[in-house]
Structure formats: structure tokens, C-alpha cells
């Protein structure tokens, strides 16, 4: 199977997350991921993109970029936001505050679950600051065995 | 987006029932939160949310359900969930919301629990 490197750029608005979720779900299904794993991948994508829109962008004129990579071993998704400057209402979700957010997460809380879901359901989860002042989140989902899907 | 196409509201014996007709990703989750908070303003105290037609729910939507349930309980009411698909149950369990919300297999059993 040829490697794929797909790039998407959406406005920083929740409206555009749903079509991306559908696209990634179809891609994961086509790659042979089991039904439950497709649901996991779609949920992780939804959570990571929601965080990028709500906490990683000033408004809808900003963009959220996605880079989706496929090789014989894994589906990899990188979500890049541009940051919110110094807006304390929006920029609470940063790599530096990750441990604090995780420590404060409670089942009876309304916030802070997205990052926990992304870490729990992906095989690899990485979060780091990027050179635009925003955050890159990279999640990887490995195939159970090397993928031989013919394209 | 017109929320009424995504969610149907009806009442049974003083209990407000919300049937969700769409997957609850980020966009629809904000509509759900508005509807639930509208019910709080209207002083509705007993709510059943029927998720039988939902195949996806994210943490924003679960958080909205948990938050409204807590506020209803402060006034002697409650919000109960029913008819979860397997992958929704997994999400509720993962977050821990299953231990906070009352979840029932069917709408009738949720209504009967009030």
C-alpha cells in the first residue's frame, strides 16, 4: 500500500469538525480498522479538534490544520492550532498545564475529559508547542498487523 | 442549524423527554447544552434524555449532561439517560460519567425510575 500524507485546513469552528470526523472514519474503515476502533479514532479526532477550536484559536478566522499520515503500520493524525495569545479564558489547555488538568479531572466535572479520552484511546499521544504560538497534538493508531490493503 | 430537527422534546406525566436525533459531536453538543440550560430556566425538574439514535458522543456533550443533572439534583430533580449504544456506554464508562448519571436500558425504565 502506498504511503499517504493528507493535509486539511479548516476554519476554527466546531461546524467543520463533523465532516472531518466523517472523513477520518471512512478512511479508518477503508484501512481495515475494526468497527470499535473506528469509533475510538473518530472520538479522539473530535476531542482533539474541539480542543484546538475552543482553546487553541482566537476565533473562526483562524485555522486548524490536520495532517493525516498512513503507512503499513499506523494511521497518524497531527492537529495544529495557532494559539490564543494571552486570552486566559481560552488558553488554559497547554502542554505545561497537562498534569494539572489531568489531576483535576473528575467524573462529575464538566471539563477536562477530552485530553484524557485522547490519551486513553490512542496508541501514542503527544502534545507540544509549535512555532505559531499554538499547540500540536499527534495521535497514532497502529494496525493490529501490517496493513496489506490494496489501493 | 435548527435544533428542533436534531432533538425532539415531548412531555410525559410532567417529565421532559429529549430524543436526540443526531450524533453528538462538538457542534450538536452546543445545541444540547442550550436546550438543557433552557429547561433549567423554565424550572423543569425531571428530564429523560433518550440516546437510542445516537452513534457518537463526545466529552462536551457528556459534560453538559453531567452538569445539568447535578443542578437538577440540587433542586430535588434529576436527569436520567436511556438507550445507550455500546460505544456510547464505553465513552460514559471511560469518563466515569456512568457513576454520576443514572443510565437505563429503555425510556420506559428511565421514566419509571422517577
Short mmCIF file of C-alpha atoms in Angstrom, two decimals:
data_model
loop_
_atom_site.label_atom_id
_atom_site.label_comp_id
_atom_site.label_asym_id
_atom_site.label_seq_id
_atom_site.Cartn_x
_atom_site.Cartn_y
_atom_site.Cartn_z
CA UNK A 1 0.00 0.00 0.00
CA UNK A 2 1.41 3.44 -0.89
CA UNK A 3 2.00 5.79 1.99
CA UNK A 4 -0.42 8.69 2.26
CA UNK A 5 0.13 12.18 3.56
CA UNK A 6 -3.15 14.09 3.57
CA UNK A 7 -3.39 17.72 4.62
CA UNK A 8 -6.61 19.51 5.58
CA UNK A 9 -7.16 23.06 6.76
CA UNK A 10 -10.49 24.01 8.35
CA UNK A 11 -11.75 27.24 9.88
CA UNK A 12 -11.51 27.18 13.65
CA UNK A 13 -15.23 26.46 14.14
CA UNK A 14 -16.94 23.36 15.54
CA UNK A 15 -19.22 23.20 12.49
CA UNK A 16 -16.29 21.89 10.42
CA UNK A 17 -15.28 19.15 12.83
CA UNK A 18 -18.19 16.87 11.89
CA UNK A 19 -17.26 16.50 8.18
CA UNK A 20 -13.65 15.85 9.15
CA UNK A 21 -14.80 13.22 11.65
CA UNK A 22 -16.81 11.54 8.89
CA UNK A 23 -13.85 11.61 6.51
CA UNK A 24 -11.42 10.13 9.02
CA UNK A 25 -13.98 7.48 9.97
CA UNK A 26 -14.36 6.43 6.34
CA UNK A 27 -10.60 6.38 5.91
CA UNK A 28 -10.10 4.23 9.03
CA UNK A 29 -12.82 1.81 7.87
CA UNK A 30 -11.21 1.58 4.43
CA UNK A 31 -7.87 0.84 6.06
CA UNK A 32 -9.41 -2.15 7.81
CA UNK A 33 -9.68 -0.94 11.39
CA UNK A 34 -12.38 -2.86 13.31
CA UNK A 35 -15.69 -1.07 13.94
CA UNK A 36 -14.95 -0.31 17.61
CA UNK A 37 -11.53 1.06 16.76
CA UNK A 38 -13.04 3.31 14.06
CA UNK A 39 -15.34 4.73 16.75
CA UNK A 40 -12.30 5.30 19.01
CA UNK A 41 -10.42 7.10 16.23
CA UNK A 42 -13.41 9.32 15.44
CA UNK A 43 -13.89 10.19 19.12
CA UNK A 44 -10.22 11.06 19.60
CA UNK A 45 -10.29 13.24 16.48
CA UNK A 46 -13.44 15.00 17.71
CA UNK A 47 -11.85 15.70 21.12
CA UNK A 48 -8.52 16.92 19.76
CA UNK A 49 -10.16 19.16 17.15
CA UNK A 50 -12.64 20.51 19.72
CA UNK A 51 -9.76 21.48 21.99
CA UNK A 52 -7.98 23.16 19.07
CA UNK A 53 -11.11 25.20 18.25
CA UNK A 54 -12.13 26.07 21.81
CA UNK A 55 -8.72 26.54 23.42
CA UNK A 56 -6.24 26.93 20.58
CA UNK A 57 -7.68 29.65 18.38
CA UNK A 58 -8.79 33.25 18.82
CA UNK A 59 -11.84 32.97 16.53
CA UNK A 60 -13.17 31.32 13.37
CA UNK A 61 -10.89 33.37 11.10
CA UNK A 62 -8.03 31.28 12.45
CA UNK A 63 -7.35 27.85 11.01
CA UNK A 64 -6.87 24.39 12.38
CA UNK A 65 -4.57 22.24 10.27
CA UNK A 66 -4.68 18.47 10.13
CA UNK A 67 -2.01 16.21 8.71
CA UNK A 68 -3.10 12.60 8.30
CA UNK A 69 -0.45 10.04 7.58
CA UNK A 70 -0.87 6.39 6.63
CA UNK A 71 1.80 3.75 6.26
CA UNK A 72 1.96 -0.03 6.60
CA UNK A 73 1.86 0.14 10.37
CA UNK A 74 -0.32 3.01 11.50
CA UNK A 75 -2.72 5.87 10.97
CA UNK A 76 -1.25 9.07 12.36
CA UNK A 77 -3.12 12.35 12.86
CA UNK A 78 -1.49 15.67 13.69
CA UNK A 79 -3.76 18.57 14.69
CA UNK A 80 -2.16 22.03 14.75
CA UNK A 81 -3.72 25.20 16.15
CA UNK A 82 -2.32 28.71 16.17
CA UNK A 83 -2.86 29.60 19.81
CA UNK A 84 -4.88 32.25 21.58
CA UNK A 85 -2.24 34.73 22.62
CA UNK A 86 -2.76 35.67 26.23
CA UNK A 87 -6.51 35.10 26.50
CA UNK A 88 -6.79 33.40 29.91
CA UNK A 89 -10.34 32.25 29.17
CA UNK A 90 -9.20 30.19 26.21
CA UNK A 91 -5.59 29.20 26.64
CA UNK A 92 -5.95 27.05 29.76
CA UNK A 93 -5.20 23.89 27.80
CA UNK A 94 -1.46 23.87 27.25
CA UNK A 95 1.23 21.26 27.43
CA UNK A 96 2.60 22.93 30.54
CA UNK A 97 -0.75 22.54 32.33
CA UNK A 98 -1.35 18.96 31.22
CA UNK A 99 -0.54 17.34 34.56
CA UNK A 100 -2.66 19.85 36.46
CA UNK A 101 -5.62 19.33 34.12
CA UNK A 102 -5.32 15.56 34.43
CA UNK A 103 -5.01 15.72 38.22
CA UNK A 104 -8.12 17.88 38.48
CA UNK A 105 -10.25 15.77 36.15
CA UNK A 106 -13.28 14.33 37.90
CA UNK A 107 -16.08 12.09 36.59
CA UNK A 108 -18.52 14.66 37.95
CA UNK A 109 -16.72 17.55 36.25
CA UNK A 110 -17.90 19.12 33.02
CA UNK A 111 -14.50 19.81 31.50
CA UNK A 112 -11.07 18.28 31.05
CA UNK A 113 -12.20 14.90 29.72
CA UNK A 114 -11.15 15.40 26.10
CA UNK A 115 -7.43 15.13 26.66
CA UNK A 116 -7.97 12.09 28.89
CA UNK A 117 -10.01 10.38 26.16
CA UNK A 118 -7.39 11.18 23.51
CA UNK A 119 -4.62 9.73 25.67
CA UNK A 120 -6.64 6.68 26.69
CA UNK A 121 -7.88 5.64 23.26
CA UNK A 122 -4.87 6.40 21.07
CA UNK A 123 -1.76 4.19 20.95
CA UNK A 124 0.51 7.23 21.07
CA UNK A 125 -0.40 10.75 22.21
CA UNK A 126 1.99 13.69 22.06
CA UNK A 127 1.39 17.36 22.72
CA UNK A 128 3.88 20.15 22.11
CA UNK A 129 4.05 23.86 21.43
CA UNK A 130 4.56 24.88 17.81
CA UNK A 131 6.30 27.87 16.22
CA UNK A 132 2.99 29.72 15.62
CA UNK A 133 2.40 30.00 19.38
CA UNK A 134 -0.17 27.23 19.29
CA UNK A 135 -0.15 23.53 20.06
CA UNK A 136 0.47 20.40 18.02
CA UNK A 137 -1.29 17.23 19.11
CA UNK A 138 -0.17 13.99 17.47
CA UNK A 139 -2.09 10.77 17.90
CA UNK A 140 -1.23 7.39 16.39
CA UNK A 141 -3.35 4.29 15.91
CA UNK A 142 -1.45 1.13 15.00
CA UNK A 143 -2.83 -1.64 12.83
CA UNK A 144 -3.04 -4.97 14.62
CA UNK A 145 -0.85 -6.40 11.85
CA UNK A 146 0.95 -4.71 8.93
CA UNK A 147 -1.69 -3.34 6.58
CA UNK A 148 -1.95 -5.02 3.20
CA UNK A 149 -4.97 -3.11 1.90
CA UNK A 150 -4.56 -2.59 -1.84
CA UNK A 151 -5.11 0.99 -3.02
CA UNK B 1 -28.72 24.75 12.47
CA UNK B 2 -32.30 24.19 13.60
CA UNK B 3 -32.10 22.31 16.91
CA UNK B 4 -35.66 21.05 16.61
CA UNK B 5 -34.60 18.83 13.71
CA UNK B 6 -31.84 17.35 15.82
CA UNK B 7 -33.70 16.94 19.06
CA UNK B 8 -37.36 16.22 19.76
CA UNK B 9 -38.87 17.38 23.02
CA UNK B 10 -42.01 15.85 24.49
CA UNK B 11 -43.54 15.51 27.92
CA UNK B 12 -44.94 12.58 29.85
CA UNK B 13 -46.57 13.00 33.24
CA UNK B 14 -44.55 16.11 34.00
CA UNK B 15 -41.25 14.58 32.86
CA UNK B 16 -39.48 16.26 29.96
CA UNK B 17 -38.17 13.75 27.41
CA UNK B 18 -35.46 14.76 24.94
CA UNK B 19 -34.93 12.45 21.98
CA UNK B 20 -31.61 13.15 20.31
CA UNK B 21 -31.72 12.61 16.55
CA UNK B 22 -28.10 13.25 15.68
CA UNK B 23 -24.59 12.27 16.69
CA UNK B 24 -23.34 14.47 19.50
CA UNK B 25 -20.07 15.83 18.21
CA UNK B 26 -18.94 19.33 19.14
CA UNK B 27 -21.47 21.25 17.04
CA UNK B 28 -24.57 19.37 18.19
CA UNK B 29 -23.24 19.25 21.76
CA UNK B 30 -23.51 23.04 21.99
CA UNK B 31 -27.15 22.80 20.87
CA UNK B 32 -27.79 20.13 23.50
CA UNK B 33 -26.29 22.35 26.19
CA UNK B 34 -28.53 25.28 25.12
CA UNK B 35 -31.66 23.10 25.25
CA UNK B 36 -30.76 21.66 28.65
CA UNK B 37 -29.99 25.09 30.10
CA UNK B 38 -33.28 26.35 28.65
CA UNK B 39 -35.09 23.66 30.62
CA UNK B 40 -33.35 24.83 33.79
CA UNK B 41 -34.58 28.37 33.13
CA UNK B 42 -38.12 27.01 32.64
CA UNK B 43 -37.82 25.30 36.05
CA UNK B 44 -38.21 21.81 34.59
CA UNK B 45 -37.00 19.42 37.27
CA UNK B 46 -37.28 15.93 35.76
CA UNK B 47 -35.62 15.09 32.43
CA UNK B 48 -35.01 11.89 30.46
CA UNK B 49 -32.52 12.02 27.58
CA UNK B 50 -33.10 9.25 25.03
CA UNK B 51 -29.91 8.47 23.08
CA UNK B 52 -31.22 5.49 21.07
CA UNK B 53 -30.49 7.20 17.73
CA UNK B 54 -27.03 8.43 18.69
CA UNK B 55 -23.90 6.63 17.49
CA UNK B 56 -21.28 9.10 18.73
CA UNK B 57 -21.00 11.32 21.77
CA UNK B 58 -18.06 13.48 22.80
CA UNK B 59 -16.95 14.72 26.20
CA UNK B 60 -18.56 18.15 25.71
CA UNK B 61 -21.98 16.53 25.43
CA UNK B 62 -21.34 14.17 28.34
CA UNK B 63 -20.14 17.14 30.40
CA UNK B 64 -23.34 19.05 29.61
CA UNK B 65 -25.47 16.09 30.73
CA UNK B 66 -23.48 15.71 33.96
CA UNK B 67 -23.60 19.44 34.70
CA UNK B 68 -27.35 19.75 34.21
CA UNK B 69 -28.03 16.56 36.20
CA UNK B 70 -26.08 18.00 39.13
CA UNK B 71 -28.00 21.28 39.01
CA UNK B 72 -31.36 19.49 38.79
CA UNK B 73 -30.46 17.34 41.82
CA UNK B 74 -29.74 20.45 43.86
CA UNK B 75 -33.46 21.26 43.47
CA UNK B 76 -34.74 17.75 44.06
CA UNK B 77 -34.98 16.80 40.39
CA UNK B 78 -32.79 14.65 38.15
CA UNK B 79 -31.72 13.91 34.61
CA UNK B 80 -31.68 10.26 33.55
CA UNK B 81 -30.15 8.75 30.41
CA UNK B 82 -31.52 5.84 28.41
CA UNK B 83 -30.88 3.55 25.43
CA UNK B 84 -27.12 3.84 25.02
CA UNK B 85 -25.38 2.07 22.14
CA UNK B 86 -22.32 0.02 23.13
CA UNK B 87 -19.76 2.59 22.03
CA UNK B 88 -21.59 5.33 23.94
CA UNK B 89 -21.53 3.16 27.05
CA UNK B 90 -17.77 2.83 26.58
CA UNK B 91 -17.41 6.63 26.44
CA UNK B 92 -19.54 7.16 29.56
CA UNK B 93 -17.56 4.45 31.38
CA UNK B 94 -14.21 5.85 30.27
CA UNK B 95 -15.00 9.33 31.53
CA UNK B 96 -16.58 7.94 34.68
CA UNK B 97 -19.94 9.54 33.96
CA UNK B 98 -21.66 6.17 34.43
CA UNK B 99 -21.04 6.54 38.14
CA UNK B 100 -22.54 10.04 38.21
CA UNK B 101 -25.56 9.68 35.92
CA UNK B 102 -28.41 7.20 36.18
CA UNK B 103 -28.45 5.19 32.95
CA UNK B 104 -31.32 2.89 31.91
CA UNK B 105 -31.76 0.41 29.09
CA UNK B 106 -35.06 1.83 27.90
CA UNK B 107 -37.06 5.04 28.05
CA UNK B 108 -39.85 3.31 29.97
CA UNK B 109 -37.46 2.13 32.68
CA UNK B 110 -35.97 5.63 32.96
CA UNK B 111 -39.43 7.17 33.31
CA UNK B 112 -40.46 4.55 35.85
CA UNK B 113 -37.40 5.37 37.96
CA UNK B 114 -38.76 8.84 38.82
#
